[in-house]
């Protein structure tokens, strides 16, 4: 049931990630063409490409996690007794969510503060 509910969200994050990746790749190419062929550089293209990289990571992270594609070191967890594994997994998920929330908040604050530059 949860897979059926999450399928459209996974599809959306995958499509958004591909679009953002395309934009991220095309920005430096556009910068080179504008600077070398037309003689007018695209001011801020490098910063926008860096921002697109951040967007790609944060938009596709839910897709990667929900698809089970994230890298985990489970050897230590597998060595623990079975009754300890479940709470440790829950704590790990909670810590990962907290770290993601802190990182996302930091990126949002830094982006909003630097909109003037």
PDB file of C-alpha atoms in Angstrom:
ATOM      1  CA  UNK A   1       0.000   0.000   0.000  1.00  0.00           C
ATOM      2  CA  UNK A   2       2.669   2.617   0.865  1.00  0.00           C
ATOM      3  CA  UNK A   3       4.499   1.817  -2.384  1.00  0.00           C
ATOM      4  CA  UNK A   4       1.362   2.536  -4.378  1.00  0.00           C
ATOM      5  CA  UNK A   5       0.850   5.852  -2.590  1.00  0.00           C
ATOM      6  CA  UNK A   6       4.494   6.888  -2.930  1.00  0.00           C
ATOM      7  CA  UNK A   7       4.841   5.877  -6.598  1.00  0.00           C
ATOM      8  CA  UNK A   8       3.601   9.228  -8.020  1.00  0.00           C
ATOM      9  CA  UNK A   9       5.856  11.128  -5.621  1.00  0.00           C
ATOM     10  CA  UNK A  10       8.847   8.995  -6.641  1.00  0.00           C
ATOM     11  CA  UNK A  11       8.045   9.579 -10.307  1.00  0.00           C
ATOM     12  CA  UNK A  12       7.731  13.344  -9.731  1.00  0.00           C
ATOM     13  CA  UNK A  13      11.033  13.598  -7.843  1.00  0.00           C
ATOM     14  CA  UNK A  14      12.764  11.513 -10.530  1.00  0.00           C
ATOM     15  CA  UNK A  15      11.446  13.773 -13.314  1.00  0.00           C
ATOM     16  CA  UNK A  16      12.283  16.927 -11.353  1.00  0.00           C
ATOM     17  CA  UNK A  17      15.790  15.603 -10.725  1.00  0.00           C
ATOM     18  CA  UNK A  18      16.363  14.909 -14.415  1.00  0.00           C
ATOM     19  CA  UNK A  19      15.085  18.381 -15.362  1.00  0.00           C
ATOM     20  CA  UNK A  20      17.256  20.081 -12.736  1.00  0.00           C
ATOM     21  CA  UNK A  21      20.253  18.036 -13.841  1.00  0.00           C
ATOM     22  CA  UNK A  22      19.647  19.134 -17.426  1.00  0.00           C
ATOM     23  CA  UNK A  23      19.452  22.772 -16.357  1.00  0.00           C
ATOM     24  CA  UNK A  24      22.601  22.380 -14.266  1.00  0.00           C
ATOM     25  CA  UNK A  25      24.504  20.927 -17.218  1.00  0.00           C
ATOM     26  CA  UNK A  26      23.183  23.438 -19.743  1.00  0.00           C
ATOM     27  CA  UNK A  27      24.061  26.543 -17.690  1.00  0.00           C
ATOM     28  CA  UNK A  28      27.861  26.293 -18.096  1.00  0.00           C
ATOM     29  CA  UNK A  29      27.396  25.344 -21.762  1.00  0.00           C
ATOM     30  CA  UNK A  30      25.179  28.389 -22.272  1.00  0.00           C
ATOM     31  CA  UNK A  31      27.758  30.536 -20.471  1.00  0.00           C
ATOM     32  CA  UNK A  32      30.521  29.364 -22.812  1.00  0.00           C
ATOM     33  CA  UNK A  33      28.409  29.938 -25.932  1.00  0.00           C
ATOM     34  CA  UNK A  34      27.301  33.384 -24.810  1.00  0.00           C
ATOM     35  CA  UNK A  35      30.818  34.438 -23.820  1.00  0.00           C
ATOM     36  CA  UNK A  36      32.735  32.999 -26.785  1.00  0.00           C
ATOM     37  CA  UNK A  37      30.240  33.324 -29.650  1.00  0.00           C
ATOM     38  CA  UNK A  38      28.115  36.331 -28.761  1.00  0.00           C
ATOM     39  CA  UNK A  39      30.633  38.131 -26.570  1.00  0.00           C
ATOM     40  CA  UNK A  40      28.168  38.759 -23.735  1.00  0.00           C
ATOM     41  CA  UNK A  41      28.639  36.530 -20.664  1.00  0.00           C
ATOM     42  CA  UNK A  42      25.717  35.214 -18.624  1.00  0.00           C
ATOM     43  CA  UNK A  43      26.421  36.914 -15.305  1.00  0.00           C
ATOM     44  CA  UNK A  44      25.834  34.573 -12.369  1.00  0.00           C
ATOM     45  CA  UNK A  45      25.785  31.343 -14.391  1.00  0.00           C
ATOM     46  CA  UNK A  46      28.378  29.665 -12.148  1.00  0.00           C
ATOM     47  CA  UNK A  47      26.480  30.490  -8.979  1.00  0.00           C
ATOM     48  CA  UNK A  48      23.215  29.349 -10.538  1.00  0.00           C
ATOM     49  CA  UNK A  49      24.848  26.068 -11.597  1.00  0.00           C
ATOM     50  CA  UNK A  50      26.038  25.519  -8.009  1.00  0.00           C
ATOM     51  CA  UNK A  51      22.535  26.230  -6.753  1.00  0.00           C
ATOM     52  CA  UNK A  52      21.153  23.722  -9.279  1.00  0.00           C
ATOM     53  CA  UNK A  53      23.569  21.123  -7.895  1.00  0.00           C
ATOM     54  CA  UNK A  54      22.170  21.697  -4.412  1.00  0.00           C
ATOM     55  CA  UNK A  55      18.631  21.473  -5.798  1.00  0.00           C
ATOM     56  CA  UNK A  56      19.408  18.210  -7.601  1.00  0.00           C
ATOM     57  CA  UNK A  57      20.718  16.662  -4.403  1.00  0.00           C
ATOM     58  CA  UNK A  58      17.806  17.739  -2.225  1.00  0.00           C
ATOM     59  CA  UNK A  59      15.063  17.019  -4.761  1.00  0.00           C
ATOM     60  CA  UNK A  60      16.332  13.538  -5.619  1.00  0.00           C
ATOM     61  CA  UNK A  61      17.227  12.503  -2.061  1.00  0.00           C
ATOM     62  CA  UNK A  62      13.676  11.317  -1.242  1.00  0.00           C
ATOM     63  CA  UNK A  63      13.632   9.262  -4.456  1.00  0.00           C
ATOM     64  CA  UNK A  64      16.958   7.633  -3.664  1.00  0.00           C
ATOM     65  CA  UNK A  65      15.978   6.819  -0.082  1.00  0.00           C
ATOM     66  CA  UNK A  66      12.516   5.497  -0.975  1.00  0.00           C
ATOM     67  CA  UNK A  67      14.002   3.343  -3.737  1.00  0.00           C
ATOM     68  CA  UNK A  68      16.561   1.857  -1.349  1.00  0.00           C
ATOM     69  CA  UNK A  69      19.429   3.271  -3.375  1.00  0.00           C
ATOM     70  CA  UNK A  70      21.208   4.985  -0.518  1.00  0.00           C
ATOM     71  CA  UNK A  71      24.509   3.613   0.735  1.00  0.00           C
ATOM     72  CA  UNK A  72      24.380   2.096   4.197  1.00  0.00           C
ATOM     73  CA  UNK A  73      26.924   0.330   6.315  1.00  0.00           C
ATOM     74  CA  UNK A  74      24.861  -2.515   7.747  1.00  0.00           C
ATOM     75  CA  UNK A  75      27.581  -4.938   8.779  1.00  0.00           C
ATOM     76  CA  UNK A  76      27.683  -3.627  12.340  1.00  0.00           C
ATOM     77  CA  UNK A  77      23.890  -3.535  12.542  1.00  0.00           C
ATOM     78  CA  UNK A  78      23.642  -7.115  11.260  1.00  0.00           C
ATOM     79  CA  UNK A  79      26.052  -8.232  13.998  1.00  0.00           C
ATOM     80  CA  UNK A  80      23.745  -6.888  16.729  1.00  0.00           C
ATOM     81  CA  UNK A  81      20.983  -9.010  18.243  1.00  0.00           C
ATOM     82  CA  UNK A  82      17.702  -8.880  16.335  1.00  0.00           C
ATOM     83  CA  UNK A  83      15.836  -7.127  19.159  1.00  0.00           C
ATOM     84  CA  UNK A  84      18.393  -4.267  19.089  1.00  0.00           C
ATOM     85  CA  UNK A  85      18.345  -3.810  15.316  1.00  0.00           C
ATOM     86  CA  UNK A  86      14.862  -2.271  15.064  1.00  0.00           C
ATOM     87  CA  UNK A  87      15.415   0.538  17.616  1.00  0.00           C
ATOM     88  CA  UNK A  88      18.839   1.291  16.134  1.00  0.00           C
ATOM     89  CA  UNK A  89      17.277   1.562  12.652  1.00  0.00           C
ATOM     90  CA  UNK A  90      14.591   3.913  14.025  1.00  0.00           C
ATOM     91  CA  UNK A  91      17.204   6.067  15.751  1.00  0.00           C
ATOM     92  CA  UNK A  92      19.283   6.128  12.565  1.00  0.00           C
ATOM     93  CA  UNK A  93      16.274   7.240  10.524  1.00  0.00           C
ATOM     94  CA  UNK A  94      15.441   9.952  13.064  1.00  0.00           C
ATOM     95  CA  UNK A  95      19.027  11.246  13.068  1.00  0.00           C
ATOM     96  CA  UNK A  96      19.065  11.248   9.247  1.00  0.00           C
ATOM     97  CA  UNK A  97      15.781  13.198   9.158  1.00  0.00           C
ATOM     98  CA  UNK A  98      17.108  15.722  11.665  1.00  0.00           C
ATOM     99  CA  UNK A  99      20.358  16.149   9.707  1.00  0.00           C
ATOM    100  CA  UNK A 100      18.411  16.597   6.467  1.00  0.00           C
ATOM    101  CA  UNK A 101      16.128  19.176   8.088  1.00  0.00           C
ATOM    102  CA  UNK A 102      19.101  21.134   9.449  1.00  0.00           C
ATOM    103  CA  UNK A 103      20.892  21.041   6.087  1.00  0.00           C
ATOM    104  CA  UNK A 104      17.748  22.024   4.172  1.00  0.00           C
ATOM    105  CA  UNK A 105      17.063  24.869   6.589  1.00  0.00           C
ATOM    106  CA  UNK A 106      20.649  26.088   6.293  1.00  0.00           C
ATOM    107  CA  UNK A 107      20.487  26.049   2.500  1.00  0.00           C
ATOM    108  CA  UNK A 108      17.158  27.886   2.525  1.00  0.00           C
ATOM    109  CA  UNK A 109      18.428  30.562   4.911  1.00  0.00           C
ATOM    110  CA  UNK A 110      21.699  31.032   2.998  1.00  0.00           C
ATOM    111  CA  UNK A 111      19.848  31.232  -0.316  1.00  0.00           C
ATOM    112  CA  UNK A 112      17.332  33.769   0.938  1.00  0.00           C
ATOM    113  CA  UNK A 113      20.054  35.919   2.510  1.00  0.00           C
ATOM    114  CA  UNK A 114      22.124  35.881  -0.685  1.00  0.00           C
ATOM    115  CA  UNK A 115      19.392  36.754  -3.171  1.00  0.00           C
ATOM    116  CA  UNK A 116      20.792  40.304  -3.394  1.00  0.00           C
ATOM    117  CA  UNK A 117      24.276  39.273  -4.609  1.00  0.00           C
TER     118      UNK A 117
END
